[in-house]
Coordinates of C-alpha atoms in Angstrom, one line a residue:
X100 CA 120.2 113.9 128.7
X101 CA 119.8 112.8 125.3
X102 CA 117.6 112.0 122.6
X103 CA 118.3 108.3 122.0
X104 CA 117.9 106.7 118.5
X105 CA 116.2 103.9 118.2
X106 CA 119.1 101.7 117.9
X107 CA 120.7 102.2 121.5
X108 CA 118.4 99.9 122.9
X109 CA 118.5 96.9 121.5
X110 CA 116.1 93.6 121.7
X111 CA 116.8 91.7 125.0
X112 CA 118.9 88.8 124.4
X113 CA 119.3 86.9 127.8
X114 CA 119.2 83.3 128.5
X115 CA 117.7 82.6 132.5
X116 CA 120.5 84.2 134.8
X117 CA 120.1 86.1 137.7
X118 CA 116.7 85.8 139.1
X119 CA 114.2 88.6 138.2
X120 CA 111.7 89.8 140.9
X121 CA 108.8 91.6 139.5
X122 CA 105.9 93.3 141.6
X123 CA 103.3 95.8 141.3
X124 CA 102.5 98.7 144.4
X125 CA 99.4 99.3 145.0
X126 CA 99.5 102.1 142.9
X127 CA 100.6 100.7 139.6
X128 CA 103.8 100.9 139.5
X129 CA 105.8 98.0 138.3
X130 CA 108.8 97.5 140.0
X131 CA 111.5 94.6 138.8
X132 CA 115.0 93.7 141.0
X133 CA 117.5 91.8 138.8
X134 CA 120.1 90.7 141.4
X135 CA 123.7 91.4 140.5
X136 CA 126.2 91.1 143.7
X137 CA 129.5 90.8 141.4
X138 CA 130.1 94.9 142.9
X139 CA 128.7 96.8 145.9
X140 CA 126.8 99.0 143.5
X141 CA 123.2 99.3 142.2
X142 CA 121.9 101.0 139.0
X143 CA 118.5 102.5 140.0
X144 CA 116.2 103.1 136.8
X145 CA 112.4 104.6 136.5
X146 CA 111.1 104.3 133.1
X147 CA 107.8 105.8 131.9
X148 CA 105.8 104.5 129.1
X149 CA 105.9 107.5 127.3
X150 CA 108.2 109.1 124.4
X151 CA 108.5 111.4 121.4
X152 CA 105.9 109.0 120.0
X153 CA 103.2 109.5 122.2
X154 CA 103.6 113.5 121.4
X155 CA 100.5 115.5 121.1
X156 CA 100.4 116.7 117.4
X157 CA 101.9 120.1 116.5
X158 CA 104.3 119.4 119.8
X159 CA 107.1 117.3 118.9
X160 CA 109.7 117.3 121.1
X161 CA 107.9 117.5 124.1
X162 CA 108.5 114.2 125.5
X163 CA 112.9 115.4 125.2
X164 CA 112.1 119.0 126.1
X165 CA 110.8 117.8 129.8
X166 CA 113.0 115.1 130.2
X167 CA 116.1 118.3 130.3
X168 CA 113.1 120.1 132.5
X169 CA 113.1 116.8 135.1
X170 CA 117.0 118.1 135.8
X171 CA 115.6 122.0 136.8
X172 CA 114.6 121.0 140.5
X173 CA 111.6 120.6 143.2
X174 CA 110.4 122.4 146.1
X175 CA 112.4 120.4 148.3
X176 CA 115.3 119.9 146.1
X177 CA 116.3 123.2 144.2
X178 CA 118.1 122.9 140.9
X179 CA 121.1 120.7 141.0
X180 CA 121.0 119.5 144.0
X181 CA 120.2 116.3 143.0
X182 CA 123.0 116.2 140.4
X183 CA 125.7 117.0 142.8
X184 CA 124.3 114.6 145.4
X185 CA 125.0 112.0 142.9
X186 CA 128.6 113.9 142.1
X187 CA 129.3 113.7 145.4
X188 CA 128.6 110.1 145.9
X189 CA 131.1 109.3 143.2
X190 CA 128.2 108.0 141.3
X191 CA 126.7 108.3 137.3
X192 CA 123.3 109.7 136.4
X193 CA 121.8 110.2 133.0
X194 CA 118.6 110.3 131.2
X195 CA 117.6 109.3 127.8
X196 CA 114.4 109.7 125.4
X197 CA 113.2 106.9 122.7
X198 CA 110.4 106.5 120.8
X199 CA 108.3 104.7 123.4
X200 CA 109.7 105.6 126.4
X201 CA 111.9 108.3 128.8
X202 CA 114.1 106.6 131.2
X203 CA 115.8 108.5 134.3
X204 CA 118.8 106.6 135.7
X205 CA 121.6 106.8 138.7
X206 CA 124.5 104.3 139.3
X207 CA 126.1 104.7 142.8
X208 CA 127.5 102.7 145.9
X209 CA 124.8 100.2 147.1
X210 CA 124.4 101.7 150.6
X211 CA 122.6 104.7 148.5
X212 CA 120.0 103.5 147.0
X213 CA 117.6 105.0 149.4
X214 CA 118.7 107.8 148.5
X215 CA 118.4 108.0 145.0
X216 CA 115.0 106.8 145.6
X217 CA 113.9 109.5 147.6
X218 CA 114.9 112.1 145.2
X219 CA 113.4 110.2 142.1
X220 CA 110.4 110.1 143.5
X221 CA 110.3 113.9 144.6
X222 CA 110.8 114.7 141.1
X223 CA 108.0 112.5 139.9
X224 CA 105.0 114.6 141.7
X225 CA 106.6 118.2 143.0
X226 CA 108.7 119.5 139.4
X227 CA 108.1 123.2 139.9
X228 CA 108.8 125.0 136.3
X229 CA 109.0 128.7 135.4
X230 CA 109.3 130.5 132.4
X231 CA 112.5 131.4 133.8
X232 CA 113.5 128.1 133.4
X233 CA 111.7 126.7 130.5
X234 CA 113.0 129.3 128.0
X235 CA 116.6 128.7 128.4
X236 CA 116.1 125.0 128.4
X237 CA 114.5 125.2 125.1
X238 CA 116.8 127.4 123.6
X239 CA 119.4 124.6 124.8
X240 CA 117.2 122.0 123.2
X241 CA 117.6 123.9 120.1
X242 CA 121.0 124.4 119.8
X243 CA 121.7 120.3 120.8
X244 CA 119.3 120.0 117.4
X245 CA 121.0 121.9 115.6
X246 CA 124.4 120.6 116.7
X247 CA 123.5 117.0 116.4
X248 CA 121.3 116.6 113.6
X249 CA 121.4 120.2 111.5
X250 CA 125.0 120.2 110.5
X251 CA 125.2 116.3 110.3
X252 CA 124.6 115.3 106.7
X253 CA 124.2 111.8 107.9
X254 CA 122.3 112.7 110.8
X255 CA 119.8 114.3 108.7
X256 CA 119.7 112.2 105.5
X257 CA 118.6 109.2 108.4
X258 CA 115.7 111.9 109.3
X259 CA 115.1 112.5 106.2
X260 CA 114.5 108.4 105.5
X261 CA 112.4 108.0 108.4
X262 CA 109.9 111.0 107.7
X263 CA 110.1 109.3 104.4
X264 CA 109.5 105.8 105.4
X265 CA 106.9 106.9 108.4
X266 CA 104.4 108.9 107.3
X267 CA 101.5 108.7 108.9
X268 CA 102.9 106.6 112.1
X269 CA 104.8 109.2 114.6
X270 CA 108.0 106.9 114.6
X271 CA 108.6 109.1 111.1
X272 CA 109.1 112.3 113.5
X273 CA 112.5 112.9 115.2
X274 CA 112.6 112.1 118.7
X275 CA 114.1 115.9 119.5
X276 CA 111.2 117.0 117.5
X277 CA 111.1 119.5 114.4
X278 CA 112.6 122.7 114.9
X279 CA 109.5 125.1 114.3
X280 CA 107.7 123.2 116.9
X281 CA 110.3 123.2 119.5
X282 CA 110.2 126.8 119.0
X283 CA 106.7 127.1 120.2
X284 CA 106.9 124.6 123.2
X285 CA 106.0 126.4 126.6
X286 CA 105.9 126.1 130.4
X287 CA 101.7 125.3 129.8
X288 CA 103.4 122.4 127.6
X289 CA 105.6 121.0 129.7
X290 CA 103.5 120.9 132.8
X291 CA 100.6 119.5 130.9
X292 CA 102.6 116.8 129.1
X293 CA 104.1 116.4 133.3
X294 CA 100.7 115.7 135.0
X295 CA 99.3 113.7 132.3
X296 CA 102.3 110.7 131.7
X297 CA 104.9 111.3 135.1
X298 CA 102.5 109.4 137.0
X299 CA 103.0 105.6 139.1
X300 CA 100.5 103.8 137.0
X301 CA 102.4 104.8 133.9
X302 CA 106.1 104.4 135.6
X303 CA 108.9 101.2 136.2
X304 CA 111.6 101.0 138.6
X305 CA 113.7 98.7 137.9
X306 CA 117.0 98.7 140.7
X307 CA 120.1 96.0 139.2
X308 CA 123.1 95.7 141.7
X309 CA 124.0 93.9 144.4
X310 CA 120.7 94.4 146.6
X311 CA 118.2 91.7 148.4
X312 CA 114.3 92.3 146.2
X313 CA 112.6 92.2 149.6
X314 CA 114.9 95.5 150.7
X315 CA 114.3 96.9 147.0
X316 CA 110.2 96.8 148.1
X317 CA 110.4 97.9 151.4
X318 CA 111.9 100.5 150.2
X319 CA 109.9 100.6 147.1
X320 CA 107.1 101.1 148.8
X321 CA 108.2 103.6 151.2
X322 CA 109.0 105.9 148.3
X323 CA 107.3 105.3 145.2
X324 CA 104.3 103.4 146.8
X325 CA 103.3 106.7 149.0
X326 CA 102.6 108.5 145.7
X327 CA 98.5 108.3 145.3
X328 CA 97.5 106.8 141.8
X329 CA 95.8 108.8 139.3
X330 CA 93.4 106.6 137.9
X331 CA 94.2 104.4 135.1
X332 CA 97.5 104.7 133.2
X333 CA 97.1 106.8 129.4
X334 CA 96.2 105.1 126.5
X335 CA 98.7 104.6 123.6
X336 CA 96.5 105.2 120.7
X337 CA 98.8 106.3 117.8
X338 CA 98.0 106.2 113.6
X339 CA 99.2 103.2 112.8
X340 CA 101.0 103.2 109.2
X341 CA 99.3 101.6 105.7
X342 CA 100.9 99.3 103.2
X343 CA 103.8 100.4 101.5
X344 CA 103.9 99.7 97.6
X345 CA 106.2 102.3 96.6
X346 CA 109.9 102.5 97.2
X347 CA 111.2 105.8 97.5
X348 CA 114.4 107.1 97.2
X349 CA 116.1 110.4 99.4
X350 CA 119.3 111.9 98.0
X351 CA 121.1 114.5 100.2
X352 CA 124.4 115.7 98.8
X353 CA 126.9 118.2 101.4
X354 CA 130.0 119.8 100.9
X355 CA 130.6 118.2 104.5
X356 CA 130.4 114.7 102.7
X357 CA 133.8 112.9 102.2
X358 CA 132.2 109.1 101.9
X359 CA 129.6 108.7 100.3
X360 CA 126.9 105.6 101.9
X361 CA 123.7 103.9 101.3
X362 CA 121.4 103.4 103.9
X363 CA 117.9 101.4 103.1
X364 CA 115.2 100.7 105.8
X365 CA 112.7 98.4 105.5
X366 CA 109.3 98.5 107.9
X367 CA 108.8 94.9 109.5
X368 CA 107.3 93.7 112.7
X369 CA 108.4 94.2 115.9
X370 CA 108.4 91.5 119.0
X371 CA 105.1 92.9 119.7
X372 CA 103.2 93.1 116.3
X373 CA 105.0 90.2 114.5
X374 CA 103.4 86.5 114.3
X375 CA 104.9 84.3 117.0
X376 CA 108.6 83.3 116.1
X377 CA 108.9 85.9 113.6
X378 CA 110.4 88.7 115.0
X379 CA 113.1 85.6 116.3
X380 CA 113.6 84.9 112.5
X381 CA 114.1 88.6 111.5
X382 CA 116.6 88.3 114.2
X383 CA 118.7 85.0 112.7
X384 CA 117.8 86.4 109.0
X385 CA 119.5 90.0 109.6
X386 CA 122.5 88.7 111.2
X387 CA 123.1 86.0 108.1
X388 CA 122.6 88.9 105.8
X389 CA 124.7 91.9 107.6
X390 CA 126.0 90.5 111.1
X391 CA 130.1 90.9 110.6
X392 CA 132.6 89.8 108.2
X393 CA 130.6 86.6 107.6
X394 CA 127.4 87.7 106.7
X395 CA 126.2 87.4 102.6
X396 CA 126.4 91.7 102.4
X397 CA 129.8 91.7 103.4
X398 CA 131.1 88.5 101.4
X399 CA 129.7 89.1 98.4
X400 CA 129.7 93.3 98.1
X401 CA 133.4 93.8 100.0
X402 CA 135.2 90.5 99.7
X403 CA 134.2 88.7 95.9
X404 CA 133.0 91.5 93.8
X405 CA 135.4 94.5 95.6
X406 CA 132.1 96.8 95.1
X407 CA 132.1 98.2 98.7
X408 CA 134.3 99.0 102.1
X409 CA 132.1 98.1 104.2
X410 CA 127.9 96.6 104.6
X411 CA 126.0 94.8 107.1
X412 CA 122.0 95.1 108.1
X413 CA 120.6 95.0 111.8
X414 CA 117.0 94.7 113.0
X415 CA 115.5 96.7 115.8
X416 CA 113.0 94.1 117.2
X417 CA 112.1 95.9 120.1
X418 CA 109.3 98.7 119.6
X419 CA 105.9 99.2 120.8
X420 CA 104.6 99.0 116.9
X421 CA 106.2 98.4 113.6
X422 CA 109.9 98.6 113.6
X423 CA 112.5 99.2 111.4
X424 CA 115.1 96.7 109.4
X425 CA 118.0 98.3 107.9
X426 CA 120.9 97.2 105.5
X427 CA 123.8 99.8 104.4
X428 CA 126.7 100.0 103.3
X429 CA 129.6 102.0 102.0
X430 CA 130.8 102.0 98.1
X431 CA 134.5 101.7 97.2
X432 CA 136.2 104.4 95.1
X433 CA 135.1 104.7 91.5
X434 CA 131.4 103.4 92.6
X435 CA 128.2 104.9 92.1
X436 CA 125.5 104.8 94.6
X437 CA 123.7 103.9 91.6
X438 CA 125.5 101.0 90.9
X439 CA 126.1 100.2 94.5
X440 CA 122.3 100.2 94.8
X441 CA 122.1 97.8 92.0
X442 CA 124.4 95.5 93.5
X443 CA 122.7 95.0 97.0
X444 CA 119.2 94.4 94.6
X445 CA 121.6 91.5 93.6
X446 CA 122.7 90.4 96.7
X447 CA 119.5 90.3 98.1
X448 CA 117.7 88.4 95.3
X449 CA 120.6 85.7 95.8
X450 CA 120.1 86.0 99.9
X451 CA 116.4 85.3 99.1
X452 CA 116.6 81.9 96.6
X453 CA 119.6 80.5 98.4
X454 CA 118.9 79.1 101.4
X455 CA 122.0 79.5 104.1
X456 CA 124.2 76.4 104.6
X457 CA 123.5 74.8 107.9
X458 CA 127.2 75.8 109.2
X459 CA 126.4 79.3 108.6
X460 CA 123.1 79.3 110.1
X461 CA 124.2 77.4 113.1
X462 CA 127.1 79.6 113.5
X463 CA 124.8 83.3 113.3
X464 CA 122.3 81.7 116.5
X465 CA 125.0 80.8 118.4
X466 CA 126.6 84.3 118.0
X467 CA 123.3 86.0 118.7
X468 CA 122.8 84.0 122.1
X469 CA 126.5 84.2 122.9
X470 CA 126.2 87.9 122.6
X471 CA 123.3 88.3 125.0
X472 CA 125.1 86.0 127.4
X473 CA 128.2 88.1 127.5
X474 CA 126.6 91.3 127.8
X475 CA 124.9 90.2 130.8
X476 CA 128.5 91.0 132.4
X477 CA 126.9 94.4 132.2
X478 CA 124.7 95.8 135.0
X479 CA 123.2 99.0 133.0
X480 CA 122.6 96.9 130.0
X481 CA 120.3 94.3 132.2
X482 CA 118.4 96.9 133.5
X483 CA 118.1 99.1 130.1
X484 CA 116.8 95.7 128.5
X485 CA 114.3 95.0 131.3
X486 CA 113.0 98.8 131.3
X487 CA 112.9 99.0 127.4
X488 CA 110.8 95.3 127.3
X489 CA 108.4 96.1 129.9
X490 CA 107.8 99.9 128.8
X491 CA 107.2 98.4 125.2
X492 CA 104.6 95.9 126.7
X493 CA 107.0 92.7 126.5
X494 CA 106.8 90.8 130.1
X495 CA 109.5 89.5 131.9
X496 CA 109.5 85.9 130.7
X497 CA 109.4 87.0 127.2
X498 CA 112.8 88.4 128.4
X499 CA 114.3 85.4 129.8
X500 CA 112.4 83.5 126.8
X501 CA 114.4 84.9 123.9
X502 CA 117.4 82.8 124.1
X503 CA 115.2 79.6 123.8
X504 CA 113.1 81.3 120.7
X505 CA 116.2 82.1 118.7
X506 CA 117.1 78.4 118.8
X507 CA 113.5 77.1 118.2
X508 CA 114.4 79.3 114.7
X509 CA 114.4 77.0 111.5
X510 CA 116.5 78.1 108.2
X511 CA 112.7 77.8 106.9
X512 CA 111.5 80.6 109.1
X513 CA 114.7 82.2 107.7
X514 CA 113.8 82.2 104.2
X515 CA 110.0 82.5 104.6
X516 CA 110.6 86.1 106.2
X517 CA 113.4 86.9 104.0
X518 CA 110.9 86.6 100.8
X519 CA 108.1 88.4 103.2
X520 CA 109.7 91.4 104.2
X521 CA 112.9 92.2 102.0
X522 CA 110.3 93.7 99.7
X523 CA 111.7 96.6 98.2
X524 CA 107.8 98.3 97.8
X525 CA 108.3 98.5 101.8
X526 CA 111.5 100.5 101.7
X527 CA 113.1 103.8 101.6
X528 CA 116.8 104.1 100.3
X529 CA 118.8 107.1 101.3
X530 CA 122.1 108.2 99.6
X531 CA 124.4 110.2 100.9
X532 CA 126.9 112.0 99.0
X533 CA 129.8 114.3 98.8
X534 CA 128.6 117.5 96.9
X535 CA 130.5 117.2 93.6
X536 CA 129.2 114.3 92.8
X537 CA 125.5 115.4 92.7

C-alpha cells in the first residue's frame, strides 16, 4: 500500500499488440481485458477515478488513509482474510495511490480469477470500519510519512518544490497528505470519502493474463455488474492553477546531505490539456534533452564541460490536468549549485536555438517506441498503463495511438515546444545541499 509519486506511472507507450476488449456494465463500470496467454496467470486491477487530488479541502490524505482502510476487512470477509487468500494462492496483491486515481491489484494463477473478483467486489460496497480500526491505521499512516518523506531531505525538498510550484492546483499537496491534517482524519472521514467515490460508475477493472474477454464479462458481470449504480459518477471540479511569471527558488540544506543536486520542474500540458501532438513533442523534446548518455544535459554538463555527475529531464504526460516536466542533475566536486544552475540556463538556451541533427532526433523516437514495445513483455505494466489512461480520461485508442503520434513528431514541433514551455517564469528550482555548505 503505498502512496505512489507521480512518476511510477508513466505515459502509455504501446504500439497495437494484443487486442484490447473494452465494455461498460450496466452500471457504469468500465471494464477492459488485454489478452496475454505467454503464462497461466492473470493480473486483476480495479481502479477508481479518485486520488489525493480530488481531496476535500482541510483533508489531505484521505484518498491514502482509506486505501490502508480497504485492507481492514468486510462482513463477509474479516480482516486478512483476503490477504492470506491471496498468500495462499502463491499470488501478489498491492495497492497504490496517485494523484488522479487509487488502484487495488492481485496477480495469481489464472484458474483464480473468480475469486479475486468476488472479494474485490465485496470490499467495494460492505467495508465495515471502526474507530478501533481507523486509529491505528492512521497512526501507521503517520509514521510511513514520517519515515518516507520527514527524514528524507530529498523526499522533502521535492515536496517542498511542488507546494512551491502548485499553488492553488491540489497536485501542489503531497499525495500522503500534510501531517496536521492526517492527524485529524476520522472513521466519519473515511466512510464519507467511501460512499461518495468506491462506487461502479466511478470504478475500472481491467483483468491482463491469459484469459478469453467473453469469460472476463461473464464473470464481470456476475460480480461487479450485481452492484446497483449510484447515480451519476462525481464530478472532478478542482482549481485549476494561473500563469506562472515568477521563477522561484527552494533551498533545503541537511546534515543528512552527502550530494548535493538540482532538481527544476516546469508546469506543461498533459496528454489531456495539451494541443493535439503536443504532449507527443514534449515527449521527443525531453528525451533529446535528458533521455541517457546521449541526450544535450548529459553531453554538454557531464561529458564537454566536466560540470556535473550526472543530468537528464523526463516528462510525466499522463495526468488528468497540467503536469509536470522536470530536468536535474547532480554537480561535480568543487561546483556550486549556483554555478551549476548557471550552466543548465546555458544549456538550455543552446537546446532551444539549435535545432537537433536529424540522427539524433531519429534515434530519441525510435528509443521511445522501442521502449513501449519492450515493456509490453510485462503483464502489470499493460494493465497499470490501461488503468492509469482511462482513469485520467484518455480512451483506449489513444493508447494503442501513441506509437503512431510519436512518429508523426517533426523536429519543428520539437523546437516550437522547447521555446514554449522551457520558460524559466514557469519553474521552480530546488537545491539540495549538504549542511556545511549553506
Amino acid at each position: 500500500m503505498t502512496a505512489q509519486s507521480n512518476a511510477d506511472t508513466a505515459q502509455p507507450k504501446s504500439r497495437p499488440g494484443p487486442s484490447i476488449t473494452h465494455l461498460r456494465l450496466e452500471n457504469g463500470m468500465d471494464v477492459v481485458v488485454i489478452p496475454d496467454r505467454r503464462a497461466p496467470v492473470v493480473t486483476h486491477m480495479v481502479w477508481y477515478r479518485n486520488g489525493a487530488a480530488d481531496d476535500p479541502p482541510l483533508k489531505s490524505g484521505i484518498a491514502h488513509f482509506l486505501e490502508h482502510l480497504m485492507f481492514k476487512g468486510t462482513k463477509r470477509h474479516p480482516q486478512g482474510e483476503f490477504s492470506q487468500l491471496v498468500a495462499d494462492l502463491g499470488g501478489q496483491e498491492n495497492a497504490f495511490t496517485g494523484h488522479d486515481y487509487t488502484a487495488y491489484f492481485q496477480r495469481v494463477p489464472r484458474e483464480h480469477l473468480a475469486t479475486v473478483m468476488e472479494y474485490e467486489t465485496d470490499r467495494m460496497t460492505n467495508l465495515v470500519l471502526t474507530d478501533e480500526v481507523v486509529t491505528p491505521e492512521r497512526d501507521v499512516v503517520l509514521e510511513e510519512r514520517r519515515m518516507r518523506t520527514d527524514s528524507d531531505p530529498s523526499a522533502e525538498l521535492s515536496e517542498a518544490v511542488q507546494s512551491a510550484l502548485f499553488a492553488h492546483h491540489p497536485y501542489g499537496t503531497p499525495i500522503i497528505g500534510w501531517e496536521h491534517e492526517i492527524e485529524t482524519l476520522g472513521r466519519e472521514d473515511a466512510l464519507a470519502y467511501y460512499q461518495r467515490f468506491y462506487t461502479p460508475e466511478n470504478a475500472i477493472l481491467v483483468v491482463a493474463g491469459d484469459v478469453e474477454p467473453q469469460d472476463v464479462e461473464r464473470l464481470a458481470r456476475e460480480t461487479y455488474g450485481m452492484v446497483p449504480a449510484r447515480g451519476a459518477a462525481p464530478e472532478r471540479r478542482r482549481p485549476q492553477e494561473p500563469v506562472s511569471r515568477a521563477h522561484r527558488l527552494v533551498t533545503l540544506a541537511d546534515p543528512k546531505v552527502e550530494q548535493a543536486t538540482l532538481e527544476r520542474v516546469y508546469i506543461v500540458p498533459s496528454v489531456r490539456t495539451a494541443a493535439p501532438g503536443e504532449s507527443e513533442a514534449l515527449e521527443v523534446m525531453a528525451h533529446l534533452l535528458g533521455g541517457g548518455q546521449t541526450s544535450a544535459l548529459y553531453k554538454r554538463l557531464v561529458l564537454d564541460r566536466k560540470l556535473a555527475v550526472g543530468a537528464g529531464a523526463y516528462y510525466l504526460g499522463s495526468s488528468l490536468d497540467a503536469t509536470r516536466l522536470w530536468v536535474y542533475g547532480v554537480p561535480a566536486p568543487g561546483v556550486s549549485l549556483q554555478d551549476f544552475d548557471a550552466a543548465i540556463d546555458a544549456a538550455l538556451a543552446e537546446f532551444i536555438d539549435t535545432r537537433p541533427s536529424e540522427k539524433d532526433f531519429v534515434r530519441a523516437k525510435t528509443r521511445l517506441v522501442a521502449d513501449a514495445v519492450y515493456a509490453q513483455d510485462s503483464q502489470v505494466a499493460l494493465a497499470r498503463w490501461y488503468g492509469a489512461a482511462l482513469a485520467t480520461g484518455e480512451t483506449i485508442e489513444e493508447v494503442t495511438g501513441w506509437a503512431n503520434r510519436i512518429e508523426a513528431v517533426t523536429i519543428d514541433d520539437v523546437v516550437g515546444v522547447a521555446r514554449k514551455w522551457l520558460d524559466k517564469r514557469r519553474a521552480v528550482t530546488g537545491f539540495l545541499q549538504p549542511e556545511a555548505q549553506a
